[in-house]
PDB file of C-alpha atoms in Angstrom:
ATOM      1  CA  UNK A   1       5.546  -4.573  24.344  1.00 83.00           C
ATOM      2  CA  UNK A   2       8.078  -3.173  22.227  1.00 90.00           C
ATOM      3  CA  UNK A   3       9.685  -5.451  19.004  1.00 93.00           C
ATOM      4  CA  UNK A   4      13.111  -3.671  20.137  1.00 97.00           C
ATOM      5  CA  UNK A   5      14.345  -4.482  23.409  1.00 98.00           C
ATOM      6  CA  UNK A   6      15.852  -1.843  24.722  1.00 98.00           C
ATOM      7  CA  UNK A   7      16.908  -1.446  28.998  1.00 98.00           C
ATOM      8  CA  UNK A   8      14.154   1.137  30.523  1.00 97.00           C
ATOM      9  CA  UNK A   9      16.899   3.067  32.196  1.00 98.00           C
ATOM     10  CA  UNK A  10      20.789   3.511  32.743  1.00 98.00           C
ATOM     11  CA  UNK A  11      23.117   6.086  34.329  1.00 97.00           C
ATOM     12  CA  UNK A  12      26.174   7.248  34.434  1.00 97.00           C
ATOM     13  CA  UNK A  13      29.023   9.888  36.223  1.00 97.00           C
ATOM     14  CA  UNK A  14      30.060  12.680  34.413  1.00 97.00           C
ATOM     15  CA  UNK A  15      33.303  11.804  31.996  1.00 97.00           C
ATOM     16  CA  UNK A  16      32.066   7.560  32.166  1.00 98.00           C
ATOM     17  CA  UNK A  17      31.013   5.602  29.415  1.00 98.00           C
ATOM     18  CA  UNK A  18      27.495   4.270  29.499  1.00 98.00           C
ATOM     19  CA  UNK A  19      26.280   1.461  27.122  1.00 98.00           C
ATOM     20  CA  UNK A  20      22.442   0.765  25.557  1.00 98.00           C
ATOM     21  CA  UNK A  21      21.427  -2.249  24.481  1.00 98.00           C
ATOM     22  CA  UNK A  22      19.029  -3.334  21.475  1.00 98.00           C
ATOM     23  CA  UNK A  23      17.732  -6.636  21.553  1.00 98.00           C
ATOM     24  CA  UNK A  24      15.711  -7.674  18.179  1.00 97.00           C
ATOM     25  CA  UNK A  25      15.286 -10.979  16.461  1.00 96.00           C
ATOM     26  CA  UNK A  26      15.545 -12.685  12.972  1.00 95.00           C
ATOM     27  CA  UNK A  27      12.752 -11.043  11.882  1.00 95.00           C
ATOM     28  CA  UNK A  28      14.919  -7.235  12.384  1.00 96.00           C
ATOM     29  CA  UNK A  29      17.817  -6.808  13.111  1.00 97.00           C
ATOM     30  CA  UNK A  30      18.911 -10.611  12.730  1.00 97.00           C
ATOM     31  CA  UNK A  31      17.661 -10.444   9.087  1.00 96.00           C
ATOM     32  CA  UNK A  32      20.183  -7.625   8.239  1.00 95.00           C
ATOM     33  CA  UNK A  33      17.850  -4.696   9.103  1.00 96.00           C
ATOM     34  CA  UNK A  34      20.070  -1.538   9.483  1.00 96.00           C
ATOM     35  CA  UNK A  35      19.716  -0.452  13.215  1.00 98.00           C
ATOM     36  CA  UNK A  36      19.067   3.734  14.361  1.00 98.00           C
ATOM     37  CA  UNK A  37      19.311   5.337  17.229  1.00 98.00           C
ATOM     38  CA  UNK A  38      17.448   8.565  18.289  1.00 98.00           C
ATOM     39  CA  UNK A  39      17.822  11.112  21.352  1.00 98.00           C
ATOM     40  CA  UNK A  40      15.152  13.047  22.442  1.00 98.00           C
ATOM     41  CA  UNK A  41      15.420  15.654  24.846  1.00 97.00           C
ATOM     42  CA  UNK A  42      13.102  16.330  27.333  1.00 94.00           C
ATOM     43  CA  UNK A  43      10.491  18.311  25.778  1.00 94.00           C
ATOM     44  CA  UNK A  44      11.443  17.645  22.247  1.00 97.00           C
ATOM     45  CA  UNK A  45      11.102  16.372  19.064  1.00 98.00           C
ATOM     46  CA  UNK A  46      13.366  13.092  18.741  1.00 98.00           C
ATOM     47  CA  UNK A  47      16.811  13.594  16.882  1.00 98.00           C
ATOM     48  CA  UNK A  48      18.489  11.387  14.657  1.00 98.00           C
ATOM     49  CA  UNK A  49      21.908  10.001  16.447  1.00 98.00           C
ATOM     50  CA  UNK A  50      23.357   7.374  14.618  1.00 98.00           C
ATOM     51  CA  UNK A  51      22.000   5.664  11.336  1.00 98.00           C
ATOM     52  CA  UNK A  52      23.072   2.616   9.639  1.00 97.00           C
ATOM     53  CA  UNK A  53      24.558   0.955  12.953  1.00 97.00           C
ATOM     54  CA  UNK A  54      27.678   2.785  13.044  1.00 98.00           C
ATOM     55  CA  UNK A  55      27.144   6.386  11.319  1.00 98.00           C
ATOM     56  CA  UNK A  56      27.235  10.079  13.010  1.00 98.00           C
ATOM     57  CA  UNK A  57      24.988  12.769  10.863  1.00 97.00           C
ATOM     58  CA  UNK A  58      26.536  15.849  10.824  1.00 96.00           C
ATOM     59  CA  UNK A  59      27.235  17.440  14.102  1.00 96.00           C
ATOM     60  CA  UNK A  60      26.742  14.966  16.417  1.00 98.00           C
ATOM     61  CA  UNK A  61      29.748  14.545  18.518  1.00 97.00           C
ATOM     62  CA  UNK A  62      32.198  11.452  18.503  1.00 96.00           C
ATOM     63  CA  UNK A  63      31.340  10.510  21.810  1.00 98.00           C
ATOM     64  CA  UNK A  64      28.236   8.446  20.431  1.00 98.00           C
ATOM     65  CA  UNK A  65      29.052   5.410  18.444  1.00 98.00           C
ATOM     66  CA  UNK A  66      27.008   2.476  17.247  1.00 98.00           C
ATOM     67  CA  UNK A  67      27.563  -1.105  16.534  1.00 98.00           C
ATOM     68  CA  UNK A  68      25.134  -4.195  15.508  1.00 98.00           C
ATOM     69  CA  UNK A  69      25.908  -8.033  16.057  1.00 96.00           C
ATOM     70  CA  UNK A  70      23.434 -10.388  15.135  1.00 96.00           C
ATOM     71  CA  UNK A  71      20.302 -10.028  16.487  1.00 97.00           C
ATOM     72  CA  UNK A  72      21.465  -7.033  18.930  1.00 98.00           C
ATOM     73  CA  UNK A  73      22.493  -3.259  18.519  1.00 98.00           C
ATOM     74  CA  UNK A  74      24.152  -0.605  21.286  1.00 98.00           C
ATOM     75  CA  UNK A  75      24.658   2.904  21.394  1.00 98.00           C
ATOM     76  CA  UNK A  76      27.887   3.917  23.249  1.00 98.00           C
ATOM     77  CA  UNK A  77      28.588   7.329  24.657  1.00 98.00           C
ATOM     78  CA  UNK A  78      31.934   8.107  26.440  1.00 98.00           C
ATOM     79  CA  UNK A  79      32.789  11.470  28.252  1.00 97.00           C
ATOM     80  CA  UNK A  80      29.280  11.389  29.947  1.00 98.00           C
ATOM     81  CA  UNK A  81      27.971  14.758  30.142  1.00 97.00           C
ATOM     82  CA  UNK A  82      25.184  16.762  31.562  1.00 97.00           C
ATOM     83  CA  UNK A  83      23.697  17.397  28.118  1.00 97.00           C
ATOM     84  CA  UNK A  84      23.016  14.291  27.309  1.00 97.00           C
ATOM     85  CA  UNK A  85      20.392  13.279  29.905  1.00 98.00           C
ATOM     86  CA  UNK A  86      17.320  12.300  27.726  1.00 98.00           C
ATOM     87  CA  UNK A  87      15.414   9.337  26.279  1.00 98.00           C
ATOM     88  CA  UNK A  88      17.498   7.193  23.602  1.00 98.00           C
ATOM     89  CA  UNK A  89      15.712   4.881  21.019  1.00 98.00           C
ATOM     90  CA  UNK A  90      16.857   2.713  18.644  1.00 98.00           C
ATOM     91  CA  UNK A  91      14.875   1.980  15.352  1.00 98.00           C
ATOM     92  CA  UNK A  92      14.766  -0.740  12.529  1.00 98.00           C
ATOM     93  CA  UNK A  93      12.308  -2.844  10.293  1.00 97.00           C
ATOM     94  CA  UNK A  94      10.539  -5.809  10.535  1.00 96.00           C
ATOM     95  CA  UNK A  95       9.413  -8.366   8.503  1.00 94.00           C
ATOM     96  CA  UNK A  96       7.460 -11.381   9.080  1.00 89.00           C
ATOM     97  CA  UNK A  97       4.587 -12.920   8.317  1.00 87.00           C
ATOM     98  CA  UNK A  98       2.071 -10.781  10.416  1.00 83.00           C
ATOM     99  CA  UNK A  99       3.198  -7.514   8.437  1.00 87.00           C
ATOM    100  CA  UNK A 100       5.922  -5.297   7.785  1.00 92.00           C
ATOM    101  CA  UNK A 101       7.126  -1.870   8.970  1.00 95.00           C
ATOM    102  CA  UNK A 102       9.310   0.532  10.560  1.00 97.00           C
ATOM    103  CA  UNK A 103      10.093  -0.488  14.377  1.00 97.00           C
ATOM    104  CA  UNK A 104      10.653   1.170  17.537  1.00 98.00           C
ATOM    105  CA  UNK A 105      13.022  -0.100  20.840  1.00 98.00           C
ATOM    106  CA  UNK A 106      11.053   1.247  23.791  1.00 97.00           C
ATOM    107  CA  UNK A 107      13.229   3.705  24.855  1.00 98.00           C
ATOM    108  CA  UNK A 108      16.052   4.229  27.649  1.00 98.00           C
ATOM    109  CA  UNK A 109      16.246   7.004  30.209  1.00 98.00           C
ATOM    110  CA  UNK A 110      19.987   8.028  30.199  1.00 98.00           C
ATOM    111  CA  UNK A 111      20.531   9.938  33.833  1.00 98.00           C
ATOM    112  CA  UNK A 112      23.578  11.676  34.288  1.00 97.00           C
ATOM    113  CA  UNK A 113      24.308  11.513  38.224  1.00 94.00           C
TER     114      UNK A 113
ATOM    115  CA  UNK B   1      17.176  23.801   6.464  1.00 90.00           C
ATOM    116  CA  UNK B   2      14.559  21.214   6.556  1.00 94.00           C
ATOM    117  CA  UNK B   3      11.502  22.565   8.694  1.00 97.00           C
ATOM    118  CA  UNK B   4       8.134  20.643   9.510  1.00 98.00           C
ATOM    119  CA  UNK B   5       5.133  22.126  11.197  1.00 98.00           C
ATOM    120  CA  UNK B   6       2.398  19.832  12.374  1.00 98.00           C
ATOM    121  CA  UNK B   7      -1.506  21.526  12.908  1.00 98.00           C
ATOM    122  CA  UNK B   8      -4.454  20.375  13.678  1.00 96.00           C
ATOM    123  CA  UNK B   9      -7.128  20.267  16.382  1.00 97.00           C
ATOM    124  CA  UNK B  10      -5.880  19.552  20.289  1.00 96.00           C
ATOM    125  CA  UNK B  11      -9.095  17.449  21.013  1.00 98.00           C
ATOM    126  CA  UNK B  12     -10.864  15.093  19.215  1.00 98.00           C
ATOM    127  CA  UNK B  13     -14.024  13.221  20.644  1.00 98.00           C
ATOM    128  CA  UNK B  14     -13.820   9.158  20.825  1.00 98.00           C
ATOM    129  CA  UNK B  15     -15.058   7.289  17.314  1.00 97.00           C
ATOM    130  CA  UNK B  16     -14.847  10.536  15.235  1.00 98.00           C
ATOM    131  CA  UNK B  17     -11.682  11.171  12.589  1.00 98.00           C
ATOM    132  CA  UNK B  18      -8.292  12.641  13.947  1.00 98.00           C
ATOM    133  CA  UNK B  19      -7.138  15.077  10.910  1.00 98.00           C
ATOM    134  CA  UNK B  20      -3.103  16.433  10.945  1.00 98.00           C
ATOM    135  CA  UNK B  21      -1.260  18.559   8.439  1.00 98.00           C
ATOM    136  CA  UNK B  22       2.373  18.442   8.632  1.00 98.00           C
ATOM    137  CA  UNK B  23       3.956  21.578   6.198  1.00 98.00           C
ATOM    138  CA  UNK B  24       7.151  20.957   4.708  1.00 97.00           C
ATOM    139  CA  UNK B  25       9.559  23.794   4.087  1.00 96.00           C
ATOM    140  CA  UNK B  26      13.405  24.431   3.318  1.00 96.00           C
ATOM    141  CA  UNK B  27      13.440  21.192   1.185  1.00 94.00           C
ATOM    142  CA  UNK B  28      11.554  19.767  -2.028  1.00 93.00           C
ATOM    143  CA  UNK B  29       8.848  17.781  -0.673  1.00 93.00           C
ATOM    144  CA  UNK B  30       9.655  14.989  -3.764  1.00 92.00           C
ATOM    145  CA  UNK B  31      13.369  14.677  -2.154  1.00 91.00           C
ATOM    146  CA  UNK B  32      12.013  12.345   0.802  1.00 92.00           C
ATOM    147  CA  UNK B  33       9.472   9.999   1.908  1.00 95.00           C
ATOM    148  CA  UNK B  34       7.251  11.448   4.806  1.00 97.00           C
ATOM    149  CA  UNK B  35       6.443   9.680   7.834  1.00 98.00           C
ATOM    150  CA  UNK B  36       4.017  10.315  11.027  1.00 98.00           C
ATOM    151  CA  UNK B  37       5.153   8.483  13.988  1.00 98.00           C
ATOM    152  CA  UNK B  38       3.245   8.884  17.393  1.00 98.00           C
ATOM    153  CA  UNK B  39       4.223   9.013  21.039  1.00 98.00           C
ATOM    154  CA  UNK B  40       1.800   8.351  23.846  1.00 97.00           C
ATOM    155  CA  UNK B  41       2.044  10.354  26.745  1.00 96.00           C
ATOM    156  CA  UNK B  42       4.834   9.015  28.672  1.00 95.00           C
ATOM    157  CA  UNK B  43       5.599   6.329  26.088  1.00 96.00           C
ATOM    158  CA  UNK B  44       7.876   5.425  22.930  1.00 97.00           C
ATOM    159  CA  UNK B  45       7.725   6.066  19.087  1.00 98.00           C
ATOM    160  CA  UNK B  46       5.313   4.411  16.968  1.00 98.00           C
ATOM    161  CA  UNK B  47       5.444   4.651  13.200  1.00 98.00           C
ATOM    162  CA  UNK B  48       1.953   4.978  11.651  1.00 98.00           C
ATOM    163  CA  UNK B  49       2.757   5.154   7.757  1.00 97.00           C
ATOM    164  CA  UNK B  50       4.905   7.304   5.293  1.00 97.00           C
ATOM    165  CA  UNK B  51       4.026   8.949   1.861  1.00 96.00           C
ATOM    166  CA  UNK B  52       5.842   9.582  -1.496  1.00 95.00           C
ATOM    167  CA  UNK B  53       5.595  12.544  -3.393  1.00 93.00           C
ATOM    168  CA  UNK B  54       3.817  10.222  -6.510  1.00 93.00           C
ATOM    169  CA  UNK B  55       1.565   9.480  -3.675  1.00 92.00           C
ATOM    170  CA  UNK B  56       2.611   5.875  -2.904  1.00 94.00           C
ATOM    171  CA  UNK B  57       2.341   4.835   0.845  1.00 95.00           C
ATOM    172  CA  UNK B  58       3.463   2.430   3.484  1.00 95.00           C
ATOM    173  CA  UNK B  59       1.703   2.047   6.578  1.00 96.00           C
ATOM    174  CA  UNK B  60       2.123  -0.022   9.544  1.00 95.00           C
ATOM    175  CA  UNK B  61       0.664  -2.976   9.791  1.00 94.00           C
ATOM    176  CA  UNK B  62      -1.589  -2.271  13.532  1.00 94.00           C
ATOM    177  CA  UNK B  63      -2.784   0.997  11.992  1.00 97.00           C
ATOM    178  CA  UNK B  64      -3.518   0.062   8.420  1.00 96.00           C
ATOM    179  CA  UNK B  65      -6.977  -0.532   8.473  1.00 97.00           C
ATOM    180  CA  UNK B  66      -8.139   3.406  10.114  1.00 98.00           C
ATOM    181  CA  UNK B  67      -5.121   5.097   9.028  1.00 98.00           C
ATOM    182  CA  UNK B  68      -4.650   7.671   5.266  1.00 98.00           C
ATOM    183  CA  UNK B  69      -2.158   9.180   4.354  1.00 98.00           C
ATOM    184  CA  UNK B  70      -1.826  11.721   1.472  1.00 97.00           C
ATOM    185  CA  UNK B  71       0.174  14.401  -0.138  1.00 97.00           C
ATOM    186  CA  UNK B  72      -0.205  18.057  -1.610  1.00 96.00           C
ATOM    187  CA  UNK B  73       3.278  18.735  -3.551  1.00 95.00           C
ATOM    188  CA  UNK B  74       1.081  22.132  -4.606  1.00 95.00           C
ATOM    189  CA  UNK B  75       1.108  23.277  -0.905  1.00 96.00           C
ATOM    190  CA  UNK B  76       4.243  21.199   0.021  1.00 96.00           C
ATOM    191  CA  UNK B  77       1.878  19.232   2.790  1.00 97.00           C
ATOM    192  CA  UNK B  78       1.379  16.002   4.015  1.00 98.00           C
ATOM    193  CA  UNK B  79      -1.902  14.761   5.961  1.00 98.00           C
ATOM    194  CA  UNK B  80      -2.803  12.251   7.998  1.00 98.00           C
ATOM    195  CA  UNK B  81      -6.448  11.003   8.656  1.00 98.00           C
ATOM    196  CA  UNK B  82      -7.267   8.312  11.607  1.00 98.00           C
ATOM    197  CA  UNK B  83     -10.792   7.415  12.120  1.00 97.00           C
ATOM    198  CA  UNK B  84     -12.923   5.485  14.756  1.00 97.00           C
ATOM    199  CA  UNK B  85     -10.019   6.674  16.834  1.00 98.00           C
ATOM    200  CA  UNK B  86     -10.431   6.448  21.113  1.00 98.00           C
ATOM    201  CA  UNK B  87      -8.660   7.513  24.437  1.00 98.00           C
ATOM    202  CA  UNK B  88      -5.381   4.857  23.271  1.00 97.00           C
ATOM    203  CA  UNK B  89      -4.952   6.921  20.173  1.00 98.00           C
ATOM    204  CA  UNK B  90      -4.140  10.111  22.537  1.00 98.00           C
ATOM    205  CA  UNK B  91      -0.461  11.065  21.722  1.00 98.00           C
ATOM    206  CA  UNK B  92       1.912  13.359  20.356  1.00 98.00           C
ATOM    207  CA  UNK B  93       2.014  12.958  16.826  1.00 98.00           C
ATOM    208  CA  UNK B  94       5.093  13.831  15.012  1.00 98.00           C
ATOM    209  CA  UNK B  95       6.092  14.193  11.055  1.00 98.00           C
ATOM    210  CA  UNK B  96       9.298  13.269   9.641  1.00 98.00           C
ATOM    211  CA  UNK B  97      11.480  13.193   6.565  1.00 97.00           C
ATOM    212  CA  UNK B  98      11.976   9.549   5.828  1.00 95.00           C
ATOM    213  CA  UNK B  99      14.849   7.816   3.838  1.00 94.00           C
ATOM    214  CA  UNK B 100      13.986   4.611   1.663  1.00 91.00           C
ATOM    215  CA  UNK B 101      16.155   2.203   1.082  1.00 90.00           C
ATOM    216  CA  UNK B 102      15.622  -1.151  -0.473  1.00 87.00           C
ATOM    217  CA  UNK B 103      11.569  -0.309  -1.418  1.00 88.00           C
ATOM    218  CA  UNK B 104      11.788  -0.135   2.705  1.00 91.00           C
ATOM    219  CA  UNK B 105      11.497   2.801   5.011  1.00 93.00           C
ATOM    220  CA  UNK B 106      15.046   3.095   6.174  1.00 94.00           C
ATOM    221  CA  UNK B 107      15.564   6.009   8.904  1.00 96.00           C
ATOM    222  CA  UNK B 108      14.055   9.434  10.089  1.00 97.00           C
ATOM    223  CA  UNK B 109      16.362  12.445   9.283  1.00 97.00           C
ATOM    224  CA  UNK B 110      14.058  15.668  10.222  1.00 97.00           C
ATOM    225  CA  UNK B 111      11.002  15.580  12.867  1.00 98.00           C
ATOM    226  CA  UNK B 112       8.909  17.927  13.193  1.00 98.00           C
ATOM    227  CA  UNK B 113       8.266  19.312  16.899  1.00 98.00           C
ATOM    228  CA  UNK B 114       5.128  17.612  17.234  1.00 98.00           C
ATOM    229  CA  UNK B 115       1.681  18.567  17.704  1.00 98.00           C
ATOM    230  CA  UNK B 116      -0.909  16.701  21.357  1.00 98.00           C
ATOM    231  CA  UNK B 117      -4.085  15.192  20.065  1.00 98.00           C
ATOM    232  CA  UNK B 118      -6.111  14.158  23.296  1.00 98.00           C
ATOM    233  CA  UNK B 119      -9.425  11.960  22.535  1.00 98.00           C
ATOM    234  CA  UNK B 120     -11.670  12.556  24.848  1.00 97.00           C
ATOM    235  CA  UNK B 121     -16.051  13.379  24.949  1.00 96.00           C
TER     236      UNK B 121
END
């Protein structure tokens, strides 16, 4: 059981907008923990997406944006394509009184129908 | 551009010490933290721990007790040890560049492309 709830799958037509959710608590993302958001490809090493909620490294197209609201994060991507059918995980910290470290959502399967 | 290269052994038998080096190239192994995260077979990320180039470490709190990390800034490499290990330690283990921010690990910039460690007799 993940500490990041994220839905195990979601799909979309090509050219739609498709939505993932990240569901943490006041021990993450509710304590101000920064929210990321990896892609991995089938096959691959993840890739860094979007990092501090809301920002786009270098080269990664506008169609992904990030946002964080209390306790919850979500990845966006508009102008589905065919490329971007892979896993998508979002990442923070916790901190409570059992320990404290680096946390992973459990992943979503993006399908592009 | 950053590179990281992960080697080690493919199999390693149940209760015995699962040994990764993850070579760093392209970048100056003191500008990040390093991290090894995991992914079962068929499953999501786990972060086991991260290093600093003074040799300072985090680790995660379900690992902390089997897992070391260390750090060679001579040979720009980074190694991870995890003993007693069994057939739920099986994964692909992956390094990565890690920011810090706040005394905290922040985010993972650069991954390497991973490297299968199956425990099995």
């Amino acid at each position: 059981q993940s500490v990041l709830t994220q839905p195990p799958s979601v799909s979309g037509a090509p050219g739609q907008r498709v939505t993932i959710s990240c569901t943490g608590s006041s021990s993450n993302i509710g304590a101000n923990f920064d929210v990321h958001w990896y892609q991995q490809l089938p096959g691959t090493a993840p890739k860094l997406l979007i990092y501090v909620n809301t920002n786009r490294p270098s080269g990664v197209p506008d169609r992904f944006s990030g946002s964080k609201s209390g306790t919850s994060a979500s990845l966006a991507i508009t102008g589905l394509q065919a490329e971007d059918e892979a896993d998508y995980y979002c990442q923070s910290y916790d901190s409570s009184l059992s320990g404290s470290g680096v946390v992973f959502g459990g992943g979503t399967k993006l399908t592009v129908l | 551009q950053v590179q990281l290269q992960e080697s080690g052994p493919g199999l390693v038998k149940p209760s015995e010490t699962l040994s990764l080096t993850c070579s760093v190239s392209g970048v100056s192994i003191n500008s990040y933290y390093w991290s090894w995260i995991r992914q079962p077979p068929g499953k999501g990320l786990e972060w086991i721990g991260c290093v600093y180039f003074s040799g300072s470490t985090n680790y995660s709190p379900s690992l902390k007790s089997r897992v070391t990390i260390s750090i060679d800034t001579s040979r720009k490499q980074v190694s991870l040890r995890l003993n007693s290990v069994t057939a739920a330690d099986t994964a692909v283990y992956f390094c990565a560049s890690t920011t810090f921010r706040g005394g905290k690990p922040e985010r993972f910039d650069y991954w390497g492309q991973g490297t299968l460690v199956t425990v099995s007799s």
